[in-house]
Short mmCIF file of C-alpha atoms in Angstrom, two decimals:
data_model
loop_
_atom_site.label_atom_id
_atom_site.label_comp_id
_atom_site.label_asym_id
_atom_site.label_seq_id
_atom_site.Cartn_x
_atom_site.Cartn_y
_atom_site.Cartn_z
CA HIS C 1 98.50 118.83 103.37
CA LEU C 2 96.48 115.58 102.11
CA ARG C 3 97.71 114.70 98.11
CA ARG C 4 94.78 113.29 96.33
CA ASP C 5 97.17 113.22 93.26
CA ARG C 6 98.98 109.90 94.84
CA ASN C 7 98.31 106.31 93.20
CA GLU C 8 100.26 104.15 95.75
CA ALA C 9 100.14 100.27 94.21
CA ASN C 10 100.83 98.83 98.09
CA ALA C 11 97.68 100.85 99.77
CA THR C 12 95.47 100.60 96.34
CA ALA C 13 95.91 97.02 96.31
CA ILE C 14 94.86 96.40 100.31
CA ALA C 15 91.89 98.59 99.78
CA LEU C 16 90.70 96.56 97.14
CA LEU C 17 91.00 93.37 98.83
CA ALA C 18 89.10 94.87 101.79
CA GLN C 19 86.54 95.95 99.32
CA ARG C 20 85.99 92.63 97.65
CA ALA C 21 85.86 90.98 101.06
CA MET C 22 82.87 93.28 101.93
CA GLY C 23 81.51 92.53 98.71
CA VAL C 24 82.26 95.83 96.91
CA ARG C 25 83.75 95.66 92.89
CA GLY C 26 86.37 98.39 93.32
CA THR C 27 86.86 99.46 89.26
CA ARG C 28 88.42 102.46 90.13
CA ALA C 29 90.80 100.56 92.47
CA VAL C 30 91.37 98.13 89.45
CA ARG C 31 91.91 101.09 87.08
CA ALA C 32 94.53 102.91 89.65
CA LEU C 33 96.55 99.75 89.63
CA ARG C 34 96.53 98.76 86.00
CA ALA C 35 97.46 102.00 85.29
CA LEU C 36 100.72 101.37 87.61
CA GLN C 37 101.79 97.99 85.48
CA ARG C 38 105.05 98.55 83.41
CA GLY C 39 105.99 96.35 80.96
CA GLY C 40 106.85 92.85 81.47
CA GLY C 41 104.39 93.17 83.74
CA VAL C 42 105.61 94.82 87.05
CA PHE C 43 104.21 97.34 89.01
CA GLN C 44 105.51 100.58 90.51
CA PHE C 45 105.22 101.65 93.49
CA SER C 46 103.46 104.68 92.35
CA ALA C 47 103.52 106.50 88.59
CA THR C 48 106.50 108.70 90.06
CA ASP C 49 108.53 106.42 92.22
CA SER C 50 109.50 102.94 91.48
CA GLY C 51 109.55 101.99 95.04
CA SER C 52 109.78 98.27 95.87
CA ARG C 53 108.85 96.92 92.79
CA VAL C 54 108.61 93.36 94.25
CA LEU C 55 106.05 94.27 97.02
CA ALA C 56 103.93 96.52 94.95
CA THR C 57 103.51 93.59 92.03
CA THR C 58 103.07 91.07 95.08
CA ASP C 59 99.99 93.34 96.69
CA ALA C 60 98.76 94.01 92.77
CA VAL C 61 99.22 90.71 91.26
CA LEU C 62 97.11 89.38 94.44
CA ALA C 63 94.42 91.94 94.31
CA LEU C 64 93.87 91.76 90.88
CA SER C 65 93.11 88.23 91.00
CA GLY C 66 90.22 88.64 92.43
CA ARG C 67 91.85 85.79 95.46
CA SER C 68 92.76 86.09 98.96
CA GLN C 69 95.20 85.00 101.58
CA PRO C 70 95.97 82.06 101.69
CA VAL C 71 96.11 81.59 97.85
CA GLY C 72 96.71 77.66 98.43
CA ALA C 73 94.63 74.80 99.66
CA ARG C 74 95.20 73.47 102.82
CA ARG C 75 96.26 69.99 102.17
CA THR C 76 96.27 68.74 105.96
CA ALA C 77 93.03 68.22 108.17
CA ALA C 78 93.06 71.60 110.93
CA ARG C 79 94.15 70.26 114.50
CA ARG C 80 92.51 71.06 117.36
CA CYS C 81 93.54 73.48 120.03
CA ARG C 82 95.04 72.37 123.49
#
């Protein structure tokens, strides 16, 4: 039995990153993630399960930022593979 009422922050964040990589605007995914945000900015794993709030928050913040990994810029020139 597939539950369609359970929004999980980690899976939703990954789906949002995939949508953005394909050039699709995921407004439904954004709303779903924001619904899991709690006071102080932390994101719950799901509405009924706090799970790993550190991982949920990390994934959600990256997805909602509109950026992709790696977030930082490379400071050294790439080296040739041997």
